[in-house]
Amino acid sequence: MSAYSKTNVGHENRTELHDALSLTGAEISINNLPAGAGVPFVHAHKENEEIYGVISGKGKVVLDGETIPLEEGDWIRIAPEAKRQFSASSDSSFTFVCIQVKADSLSSYTASDAVIF
Amino acid sequence: MSAYSKTNVGHENRTELHDALSLTGAEISINNLPAGAGVPFVHAHKENEEIYGVISGKGKVVLDGETIPLEEGDWIRIAPEAKRQFSASSDSSFTFVCIQVKADSLSSYTASDAVIF
């Protein structure tokens, strides 16, 4: 596999990176919801942990029935089995990244996985 | 483990999320380099794939000796063994997210891992 792959993401409703970048350890999507819009279904996962980061705007997630407001700079980890549904605020668009990884898959990281030159 | 954990990231030089959010499948950092600044070392990884996404500003990565310019909206996957060093442009700050995951760890994702309600 080549040393790197690169793409550029604009302001599409949803851009998925797994196939575009030949990812092997994650699926990553960049999502833009216009004001008042929401993901039209509730979902959970079988084995994947999800981490969402808010790039700009405001919105919320309803998570197992609890409403959690979200704004720029917020990052949230959601356990696989939790039921989630994201939406933008009525007066703000909502841009966020969603990172999907297999729960308990990380063995080591940063200092313990890095080689410094 | 609880259904979710949440934090807010400001404009610190570097914020690491693994411990803050009790992540089990990734380490994620949000990095802000001022204009002209750079990571002071070259590094690679033993087993982790890294994905970098540019949130704002301009910079570059030198990757196995090749210089790759980076700007807002760029996303790049880097293989574990590739030698990398990131820096901001001389005239622009550089804000990026770095996602570290174990290469080849993702078994299924999105449609194949989701449960819809």
PDB file of N, CA and C in Angstrom, chain A residues 33-104:
ATOM      1  N   LEU A  33     -24.999  19.661   7.866  1.00  0.00           N
ATOM      2  CA  LEU A  33     -26.461  19.721   7.941  1.00  0.00           C
ATOM      3  C   LEU A  33     -26.890  21.187   7.899  1.00  0.00           C
ATOM      4  N   PRO A  34     -27.800  21.559   6.994  1.00  0.00           N
ATOM      5  CA  PRO A  34     -28.307  22.927   7.023  1.00  0.00           C
ATOM      6  C   PRO A  34     -29.185  23.155   8.255  1.00  0.00           C
ATOM      7  N   ALA A  35     -29.397  24.422   8.605  1.00  0.00           N
ATOM      8  CA  ALA A  35     -30.240  24.761   9.760  1.00  0.00           C
ATOM      9  C   ALA A  35     -31.572  24.028   9.674  1.00  0.00           C
ATOM     10  N   GLY A  36     -31.964  23.410  10.776  1.00  0.00           N
ATOM     11  CA  GLY A  36     -33.253  22.737  10.846  1.00  0.00           C
ATOM     12  C   GLY A  36     -33.255  21.308  10.339  1.00  0.00           C
ATOM     13  N   ALA A  37     -32.148  20.868   9.742  1.00  0.00           N
ATOM     14  CA  ALA A  37     -32.102  19.504   9.185  1.00  0.00           C
ATOM     15  C   ALA A  37     -31.568  18.509  10.219  1.00  0.00           C
ATOM     16  N   GLY A  38     -31.911  17.254  10.014  1.00  0.00           N
ATOM     17  CA  GLY A  38     -31.430  16.220  10.918  1.00  0.00           C
ATOM     18  C   GLY A  38     -31.240  14.903  10.202  1.00  0.00           C
ATOM     19  N   VAL A  39     -30.442  14.031  10.782  1.00  0.00           N
ATOM     20  CA  VAL A  39     -30.322  12.673  10.273  1.00  0.00           C
ATOM     21  C   VAL A  39     -31.681  12.005  10.470  1.00  0.00           C
ATOM     22  N   PRO A  40     -32.255  11.401   9.415  1.00  0.00           N
ATOM     23  CA  PRO A  40     -33.662  10.973   9.484  1.00  0.00           C
ATOM     24  C   PRO A  40     -33.918   9.655  10.215  1.00  0.00           C
ATOM     25  N   PHE A  41     -32.918   9.142  10.923  1.00  0.00           N
ATOM     26  CA  PHE A  41     -33.145   7.884  11.645  1.00  0.00           C
ATOM     27  C   PHE A  41     -32.273   7.842  12.901  1.00  0.00           C
ATOM     28  N   VAL A  42     -32.675   6.987  13.831  1.00  0.00           N
ATOM     29  CA  VAL A  42     -31.880   6.698  15.029  1.00  0.00           C
ATOM     30  C   VAL A  42     -31.021   5.482  14.720  1.00  0.00           C
ATOM     31  N   HIS A  43     -29.727   5.517  15.134  1.00  0.00           N
ATOM     32  CA  HIS A  43     -28.919   4.325  14.905  1.00  0.00           C
ATOM     33  C   HIS A  43     -27.985   4.026  16.074  1.00  0.00           C
ATOM     34  N   ALA A  44     -27.533   2.781  16.107  1.00  0.00           N
ATOM     35  CA  ALA A  44     -26.510   2.327  17.050  1.00  0.00           C
ATOM     36  C   ALA A  44     -25.516   1.506  16.242  1.00  0.00           C
ATOM     37  N   HIS A  45     -24.536   0.913  16.904  1.00  0.00           N
ATOM     38  CA  HIS A  45     -23.557   0.085  16.201  1.00  0.00           C
ATOM     39  C   HIS A  45     -23.400  -1.271  16.875  1.00  0.00           C
ATOM     40  N   LYS A  46     -22.927  -2.231  16.092  1.00  0.00           N
ATOM     41  CA  LYS A  46     -22.687  -3.567  16.639  1.00  0.00           C
ATOM     42  C   LYS A  46     -21.372  -3.594  17.404  1.00  0.00           C
ATOM     43  N   GLU A  47     -20.280  -3.155  16.760  1.00  0.00           N
ATOM     44  CA  GLU A  47     -18.977  -3.229  17.438  1.00  0.00           C
ATOM     45  C   GLU A  47     -18.146  -1.956  17.353  1.00  0.00           C
ATOM     46  N   ASN A  48     -18.649  -0.941  16.678  1.00  0.00           N
ATOM     47  CA  ASN A  48     -17.848   0.271  16.490  1.00  0.00           C
ATOM     48  C   ASN A  48     -18.174   1.385  17.481  1.00  0.00           C
ATOM     49  N   GLU A  49     -17.105   1.935  18.035  1.00  0.00           N
ATOM     50  CA  GLU A  49     -17.155   3.179  18.816  1.00  0.00           C
ATOM     51  C   GLU A  49     -17.222   4.326  17.819  1.00  0.00           C
ATOM     52  N   GLU A  50     -17.982   5.381  18.124  1.00  0.00           N
ATOM     53  CA  GLU A  50     -17.977   6.565  17.260  1.00  0.00           C
ATOM     54  C   GLU A  50     -17.529   7.777  18.058  1.00  0.00           C
ATOM     55  N   ILE A  51     -16.733   8.614  17.408  1.00  0.00           N
ATOM     56  CA  ILE A  51     -16.328   9.883  17.992  1.00  0.00           C
ATOM     57  C   ILE A  51     -16.749  10.980  17.017  1.00  0.00           C
ATOM     58  N   TYR A  52     -17.501  11.958  17.529  1.00  0.00           N
ATOM     59  CA  TYR A  52     -17.969  13.070  16.724  1.00  0.00           C
ATOM     60  C   TYR A  52     -17.282  14.349  17.201  1.00  0.00           C
ATOM     61  N   GLY A  53     -16.839  15.172  16.247  1.00  0.00           N
ATOM     62  CA  GLY A  53     -16.249  16.461  16.568  1.00  0.00           C
ATOM     63  C   GLY A  53     -16.945  17.556  15.785  1.00  0.00           C
ATOM     64  N   VAL A  54     -17.326  18.635  16.486  1.00  0.00           N
ATOM     65  CA  VAL A  54     -18.049  19.724  15.824  1.00  0.00           C
ATOM     66  C   VAL A  54     -17.058  20.736  15.255  1.00  0.00           C
ATOM     67  N   ILE A  55     -17.078  20.885  13.940  1.00  0.00           N
ATOM     68  CA  ILE A  55     -16.168  21.816  13.257  1.00  0.00           C
ATOM     69  C   ILE A  55     -16.726  23.235  13.283  1.00  0.00           C
ATOM     70  N   SER A  56     -18.022  23.376  13.043  1.00  0.00           N
ATOM     71  CA  SER A  56     -18.637  24.702  13.091  1.00  0.00           C
ATOM     72  C   SER A  56     -20.146  24.568  13.260  1.00  0.00           C
ATOM     73  N   GLY A  57     -20.780  25.639  13.729  1.00  0.00           N
ATOM     74  CA  GLY A  57     -22.218  25.659  13.870  1.00  0.00           C
ATOM     75  C   GLY A  57     -22.699  25.041  15.170  1.00  0.00           C
ATOM     76  N   LYS A  58     -24.012  24.822  15.209  1.00  0.00           N
ATOM     77  CA  LYS A  58     -24.637  24.289  16.428  1.00  0.00           C
ATOM     78  C   LYS A  58     -25.645  23.210  16.077  1.00  0.00           C
ATOM     79  N   GLY A  59     -25.792  22.273  17.009  1.00  0.00           N
ATOM     80  CA  GLY A  59     -26.761  21.216  16.809  1.00  0.00           C
ATOM     81  C   GLY A  59     -26.955  20.455  18.100  1.00  0.00           C
ATOM     82  N   LYS A  60     -27.395  19.228  17.969  1.00  0.00           N
ATOM     83  CA  LYS A  60     -27.603  18.397  19.161  1.00  0.00           C
ATOM     84  C   LYS A  60     -27.568  16.937  18.760  1.00  0.00           C
ATOM     85  N   VAL A  61     -27.375  16.096  19.777  1.00  0.00           N
ATOM     86  CA  VAL A  61     -27.596  14.668  19.588  1.00  0.00           C
ATOM     87  C   VAL A  61     -28.593  14.216  20.651  1.00  0.00           C
ATOM     88  N   VAL A  62     -29.549  13.424  20.235  1.00  0.00           N
ATOM     89  CA  VAL A  62     -30.416  12.744  21.201  1.00  0.00           C
ATOM     90  C   VAL A  62     -29.840  11.347  21.367  1.00  0.00           C
ATOM     91  N   LEU A  63     -29.436  11.033  22.614  1.00  0.00           N
ATOM     92  CA  LEU A  63     -28.656   9.827  22.881  1.00  0.00           C
ATOM     93  C   LEU A  63     -29.345   9.034  23.984  1.00  0.00           C
ATOM     94  N   ASP A  64     -29.886   7.889  23.621  1.00  0.00           N
ATOM     95  CA  ASP A  64     -30.687   7.091  24.560  1.00  0.00           C
ATOM     96  C   ASP A  64     -31.758   7.959  25.226  1.00  0.00           C
ATOM     97  N   GLY A  65     -32.327   8.863  24.445  1.00  0.00           N
ATOM     98  CA  GLY A  65     -33.420   9.695  24.944  1.00  0.00           C
ATOM     99  C   GLY A  65     -32.996  11.001  25.596  1.00  0.00           C
ATOM    100  N   GLU A  66     -31.679  11.160  25.848  1.00  0.00           N
ATOM    101  CA  GLU A  66     -31.176  12.395  26.470  1.00  0.00           C
ATOM    102  C   GLU A  66     -30.711  13.366  25.381  1.00  0.00           C
ATOM    103  N   THR A  67     -31.110  14.636  25.490  1.00  0.00           N
ATOM    104  CA  THR A  67     -30.697  15.634  24.499  1.00  0.00           C
ATOM    105  C   THR A  67     -29.417  16.325  24.957  1.00  0.00           C
ATOM    106  N   ILE A  68     -28.376  16.273  24.112  1.00  0.00           N
ATOM    107  CA  ILE A  68     -27.082  16.861  24.431  1.00  0.00           C
ATOM    108  C   ILE A  68     -26.788  17.940  23.394  1.00  0.00           C
ATOM    109  N   PRO A  69     -26.731  19.233  23.809  1.00  0.00           N
ATOM    110  CA  PRO A  69     -26.429  20.302  22.866  1.00  0.00           C
ATOM    111  C   PRO A  69     -24.967  20.225  22.437  1.00  0.00           C
ATOM    112  N   LEU A  70     -24.695  20.604  21.197  1.00  0.00           N
ATOM    113  CA  LEU A  70     -23.338  20.528  20.659  1.00  0.00           C
ATOM    114  C   LEU A  70     -22.995  21.815  19.930  1.00  0.00           C
ATOM    115  N   GLU A  71     -21.765  22.276  20.135  1.00  0.00           N
ATOM    116  CA  GLU A  71     -21.303  23.480  19.440  1.00  0.00           C
ATOM    117  C   GLU A  71     -19.842  23.315  19.059  1.00  0.00           C
ATOM    118  N   GLU A  72     -19.339  24.279  18.290  1.00  0.00           N
ATOM    119  CA  GLU A  72     -17.960  24.231  17.789  1.00  0.00           C
ATOM    120  C   GLU A  72     -16.973  23.896  18.904  1.00  0.00           C
ATOM    121  N   GLY A  73     -16.109  22.937  18.633  1.00  0.00           N
ATOM    122  CA  GLY A  73     -15.086  22.539  19.606  1.00  0.00           C
ATOM    123  C   GLY A  73     -15.500  21.378  20.489  1.00  0.00           C
ATOM    124  N   ASP A  74     -16.775  21.000  20.443  1.00  0.00           N
ATOM    125  CA  ASP A  74     -17.214  19.854  21.237  1.00  0.00           C
ATOM    126  C   ASP A  74     -16.800  18.551  20.559  1.00  0.00           C
ATOM    127  N   TRP A  75     -16.322  17.610  21.374  1.00  0.00           N
ATOM    128  CA  TRP A  75     -16.000  16.260  20.908  1.00  0.00           C
ATOM    129  C   TRP A  75     -16.694  15.286  21.839  1.00  0.00           C
ATOM    130  N   ILE A  76     -17.301  14.248  21.262  1.00  0.00           N
ATOM    131  CA  ILE A  76     -18.076  13.304  22.060  1.00  0.00           C
ATOM    132  C   ILE A  76     -17.805  11.883  21.588  1.00  0.00           C
ATOM    133  N   ARG A  77     -17.544  11.010  22.567  1.00  0.00           N
ATOM    134  CA  ARG A  77     -17.418   9.582  22.278  1.00  0.00           C
ATOM    135  C   ARG A  77     -18.747   8.909  22.580  1.00  0.00           C
ATOM    136  N   ILE A  78     -19.202   8.033  21.683  1.00  0.00           N
ATOM    137  CA  ILE A  78     -20.457   7.319  21.887  1.00  0.00           C
ATOM    138  C   ILE A  78     -20.199   5.815  21.817  1.00  0.00           C
ATOM    139  N   ALA A  79     -20.628   5.112  22.862  1.00  0.00           N
ATOM    140  CA  ALA A  79     -20.451   3.658  22.932  1.00  0.00           C
ATOM    141  C   ALA A  79     -21.258   2.981  21.818  1.00  0.00           C
ATOM    142  N   PRO A  80     -20.813   1.806  21.365  1.00  0.00           N
ATOM    143  CA  PRO A  80     -21.484   1.162  20.227  1.00  0.00           C
ATOM    144  C   PRO A  80     -22.996   1.029  20.393  1.00  0.00           C
ATOM    145  N   GLU A  81     -23.436   0.596  21.549  1.00  0.00           N
ATOM    146  CA  GLU A  81     -24.841   0.229  21.713  1.00  0.00           C
ATOM    147  C   GLU A  81     -25.780   1.407  21.969  1.00  0.00           C
ATOM    148  N   ALA A  82     -25.232   2.600  22.173  1.00  0.00           N
ATOM    149  CA  ALA A  82     -26.092   3.757  22.465  1.00  0.00           C
ATOM    150  C   ALA A  82     -26.857   4.192  21.215  1.00  0.00           C
ATOM    151  N   LYS A  83     -28.116   4.538  21.388  1.00  0.00           N
ATOM    152  CA  LYS A  83     -28.967   4.964  20.272  1.00  0.00           C
ATOM    153  C   LYS A  83     -28.842   6.473  20.096  1.00  0.00           C
ATOM    154  N   ARG A  84     -28.481   6.879  18.882  1.00  0.00           N
ATOM    155  CA  ARG A  84     -28.130   8.292  18.633  1.00  0.00           C
ATOM    156  C   ARG A  84     -28.830   8.855  17.405  1.00  0.00           C
ATOM    157  N   GLN A  85     -29.092  10.143  17.455  1.00  0.00           N
ATOM    158  CA  GLN A  85     -29.665  10.852  16.295  1.00  0.00           C
ATOM    159  C   GLN A  85     -29.227  12.319  16.353  1.00  0.00           C
ATOM    160  N   PHE A  86     -28.536  12.772  15.305  1.00  0.00           N
ATOM    161  CA  PHE A  86     -27.981  14.125  15.247  1.00  0.00           C
ATOM    162  C   PHE A  86     -28.857  15.059  14.423  1.00  0.00           C
ATOM    163  N   SER A  87     -28.904  16.323  14.844  1.00  0.00           N
ATOM    164  CA  SER A  87     -29.592  17.328  14.026  1.00  0.00           C
ATOM    165  C   SER A  87     -28.969  18.697  14.244  1.00  0.00           C
ATOM    166  N   ALA A  88     -29.132  19.560  13.258  1.00  0.00           N
ATOM    167  CA  ALA A  88     -28.677  20.942  13.346  1.00  0.00           C
ATOM    168  C   ALA A  88     -29.692  21.762  14.131  1.00  0.00           C
ATOM    169  N   SER A  89     -29.231  22.867  14.713  1.00  0.00           N
ATOM    170  CA  SER A  89     -30.157  23.798  15.350  1.00  0.00           C
ATOM    171  C   SER A  89     -31.080  24.409  14.299  1.00  0.00           C
ATOM    172  N   SER A  90     -32.209  24.956  14.751  1.00  0.00           N
ATOM    173  CA  SER A  90     -33.157  25.567  13.817  1.00  0.00           C
ATOM    174  C   SER A  90     -32.580  26.828  13.179  1.00  0.00           C
ATOM    175  N   ASP A  91     -31.601  27.467  13.868  1.00  0.00           N
ATOM    176  CA  ASP A  91     -31.047  28.734  13.373  1.00  0.00           C
ATOM    177  C   ASP A  91     -29.564  28.653  13.010  1.00  0.00           C
ATOM    178  N   SER A  92     -29.031  27.440  12.863  1.00  0.00           N
ATOM    179  CA  SER A  92     -27.599  27.319  12.551  1.00  0.00           C
ATOM    180  C   SER A  92     -27.333  26.045  11.767  1.00  0.00           C
ATOM    181  N   SER A  93     -26.470  26.158  10.779  1.00  0.00           N
ATOM    182  CA  SER A  93     -25.992  24.943  10.139  1.00  0.00           C
ATOM    183  C   SER A  93     -25.068  24.213  11.117  1.00  0.00           C
ATOM    184  N   PHE A  94     -24.655  23.012  10.752  1.00  0.00           N
ATOM    185  CA  PHE A  94     -23.952  22.145  11.705  1.00  0.00           C
ATOM    186  C   PHE A  94     -22.978  21.287  10.897  1.00  0.00           C
ATOM    187  N   THR A  95     -21.701  21.513  11.098  1.00  0.00           N
ATOM    188  CA  THR A  95     -20.670  20.754  10.397  1.00  0.00           C
ATOM    189  C   THR A  95     -19.889  19.925  11.401  1.00  0.00           C
ATOM    190  N   PHE A  96     -19.851  18.629  11.181  1.00  0.00           N
ATOM    191  CA  PHE A  96     -19.161  17.758  12.136  1.00  0.00           C
ATOM    192  C   PHE A  96     -18.482  16.602  11.428  1.00  0.00           C
ATOM    193  N   VAL A  97     -17.438  16.110  12.077  1.00  0.00           N
ATOM    194  CA  VAL A  97     -16.745  14.927  11.597  1.00  0.00           C
ATOM    195  C   VAL A  97     -17.189  13.747  12.452  1.00  0.00           C
ATOM    196  N   CYS A  98     -17.391  12.605  11.825  1.00  0.00           N
ATOM    197  CA  CYS A  98     -17.753  11.373  12.536  1.00  0.00           C
ATOM    198  C   CYS A  98     -16.670  10.335  12.262  1.00  0.00           C
ATOM    199  N   ILE A  99     -16.100   9.804  13.335  1.00  0.00           N
ATOM    200  CA  ILE A  99     -15.004   8.829  13.236  1.00  0.00           C
ATOM    201  C   ILE A  99     -15.500   7.505  13.802  1.00  0.00           C
ATOM    202  N   GLN A 100     -15.465   6.478  12.976  1.00  0.00           N
ATOM    203  CA  GLN A 100     -15.976   5.159  13.362  1.00  0.00           C
ATOM    204  C   GLN A 100     -14.786   4.211  13.471  1.00  0.00           C
ATOM    205  N   VAL A 101     -14.594   3.638  14.643  1.00  0.00           N
ATOM    206  CA  VAL A 101     -13.465   2.710  14.871  1.00  0.00           C
ATOM    207  C   VAL A 101     -13.972   1.507  15.647  1.00  0.00           C
ATOM    208  N   LYS A 102     -13.256   0.402  15.554  1.00  0.00           N
ATOM    209  CA  LYS A 102     -13.677  -0.789  16.297  1.00  0.00           C
ATOM    210  C   LYS A 102     -13.354  -0.591  17.778  1.00  0.00           C
ATOM    211  N   ALA A 103     -14.347  -0.747  18.633  1.00  0.00           N
ATOM    212  CA  ALA A 103     -14.115  -0.585  20.067  1.00  0.00           C
ATOM    213  C   ALA A 103     -13.032  -1.549  20.540  1.00  0.00           C
ATOM    214  N   ASP A 104     -12.184  -1.081  21.442  1.00  0.00           N
ATOM    215  CA  ASP A 104     -11.116  -1.884  22.052  1.00  0.00           C
ATOM    216  C   ASP A 104     -10.057  -2.349  21.060  1.00  0.00           C
TER     217      ASP A 104
END
